[in-house]
Structures are given as structure tokens and as C-alpha cells.
One Martini backbone bead per residue (centre of mass of N, CA, C, O) as a GRO file, in nm:
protein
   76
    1UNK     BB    1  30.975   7.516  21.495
    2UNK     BB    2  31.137   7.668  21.723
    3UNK     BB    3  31.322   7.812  21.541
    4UNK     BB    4  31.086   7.967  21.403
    5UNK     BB    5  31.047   8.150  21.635
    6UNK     BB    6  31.341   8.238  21.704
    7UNK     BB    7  31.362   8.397  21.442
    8UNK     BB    8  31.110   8.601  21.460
    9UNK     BB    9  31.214   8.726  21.764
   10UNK     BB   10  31.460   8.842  21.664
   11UNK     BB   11  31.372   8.998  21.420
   12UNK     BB   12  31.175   9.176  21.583
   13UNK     BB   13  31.364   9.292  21.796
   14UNK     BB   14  31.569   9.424  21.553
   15UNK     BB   15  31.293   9.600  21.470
   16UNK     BB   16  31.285   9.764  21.696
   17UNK     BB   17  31.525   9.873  21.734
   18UNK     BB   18  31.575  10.053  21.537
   19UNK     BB   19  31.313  10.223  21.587
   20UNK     BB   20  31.440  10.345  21.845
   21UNK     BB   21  31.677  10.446  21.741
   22UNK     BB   22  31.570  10.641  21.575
   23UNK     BB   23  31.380  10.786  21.768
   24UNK     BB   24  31.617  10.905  21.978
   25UNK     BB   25  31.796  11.045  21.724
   26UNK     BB   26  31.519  11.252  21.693
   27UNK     BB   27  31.562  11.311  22.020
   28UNK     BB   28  31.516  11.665  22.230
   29UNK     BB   29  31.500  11.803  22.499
   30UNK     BB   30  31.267  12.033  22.613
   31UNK     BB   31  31.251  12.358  22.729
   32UNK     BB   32  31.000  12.553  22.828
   33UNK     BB   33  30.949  12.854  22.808
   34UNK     BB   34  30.925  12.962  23.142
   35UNK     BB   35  31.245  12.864  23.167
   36UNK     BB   36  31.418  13.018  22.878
   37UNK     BB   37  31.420  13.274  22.835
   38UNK     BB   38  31.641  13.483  22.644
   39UNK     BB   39  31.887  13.245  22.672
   40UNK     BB   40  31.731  13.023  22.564
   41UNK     BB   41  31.654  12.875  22.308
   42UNK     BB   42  31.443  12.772  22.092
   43UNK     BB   43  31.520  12.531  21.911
   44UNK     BB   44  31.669  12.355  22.186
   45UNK     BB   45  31.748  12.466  22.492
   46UNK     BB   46  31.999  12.597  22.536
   47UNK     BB   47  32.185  12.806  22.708
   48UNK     BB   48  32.449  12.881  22.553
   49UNK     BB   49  32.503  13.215  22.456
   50UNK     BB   50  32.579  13.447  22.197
   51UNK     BB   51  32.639  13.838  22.096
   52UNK     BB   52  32.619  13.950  21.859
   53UNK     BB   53  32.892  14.116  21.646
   54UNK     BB   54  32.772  14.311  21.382
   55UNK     BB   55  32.736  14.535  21.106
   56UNK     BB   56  32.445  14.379  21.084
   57UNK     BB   57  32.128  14.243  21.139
   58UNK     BB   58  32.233  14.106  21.381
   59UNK     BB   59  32.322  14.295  21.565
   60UNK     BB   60  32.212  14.153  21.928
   61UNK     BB   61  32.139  13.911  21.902
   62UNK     BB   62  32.122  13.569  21.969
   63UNK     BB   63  32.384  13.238  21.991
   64UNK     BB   64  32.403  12.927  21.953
   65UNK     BB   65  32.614  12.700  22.031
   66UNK     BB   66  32.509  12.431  21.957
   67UNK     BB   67  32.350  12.536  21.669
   68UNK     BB   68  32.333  12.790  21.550
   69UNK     BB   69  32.070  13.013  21.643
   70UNK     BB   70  31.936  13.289  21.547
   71UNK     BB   71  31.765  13.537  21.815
   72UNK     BB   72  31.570  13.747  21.934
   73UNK     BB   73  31.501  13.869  22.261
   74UNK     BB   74  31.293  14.048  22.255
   75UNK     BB   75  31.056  13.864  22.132
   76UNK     BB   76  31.060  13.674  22.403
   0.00000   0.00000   0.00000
């Protein structure tokens, strides 16, 4: 009788860990949009972007290094 309570308690505790961790790696903290100005990501909330340099319609844009989201700061 014991052993199957540590049993189903293991069992649980490891169906626990399981869905921490699923829900952990698909969660990144976001800066709020009146802190994020126009260099930090819309996407991801990175700060560090750099200023797209091309003859096609990106040129001016500006691209977040860390996701490589392209978008335009004038808009924001």
C-alpha cells in the first residue's frame, strides 16, 4: 500500500516537472511597450538592433539581433 502512494506521488511530481519545463521554454519576458522605444524588438523586447542597409523596401528598417524581427521605428 505504501509503495503505491510513492508511486503515484513520483508519478505526479515527474507529470508536474514535465509541464514546469514545457511551459518555462515557451515563456520570455516582455518589456512593456513605454520602456521598449523604438530600438527594442516589438517581438521578443531585445534591446540590441541594428539598422537594415539595402536597396529593397527593408532599407531603414531596423532588425533585432537576437530573432531577426524586422520593423520599422517610425511606425512605433
Amino acid at each position: 500500500m505504501a509503495s503505491a502512494i510513492v508511486l503515484v506521488s513520483l508519478l505526479v511530481l515527474v507529470a508536474l516537472g514535465v509541464f514546469l519545463a514545457i511551459k518555462l521554454d515557451s515563456w520570455r519576458p516582455r518589456t512593456p511597450r513605454f520602456l521598449r522605444g523604438a530600438k527594442h524588438c516589438p517581438s521578443c523586447g531585445n534591446f540590441w538592433s541594428t539598422v537594415v542597409e539595402s536597396d529593397n523596401r527593408l532599407n531603414g528598417m531596423r532588425e533585432c539581433r537576437a530573432c531577426h524581427y524586422t520593423w520599422d521605428p517610425a511606425a512605433h
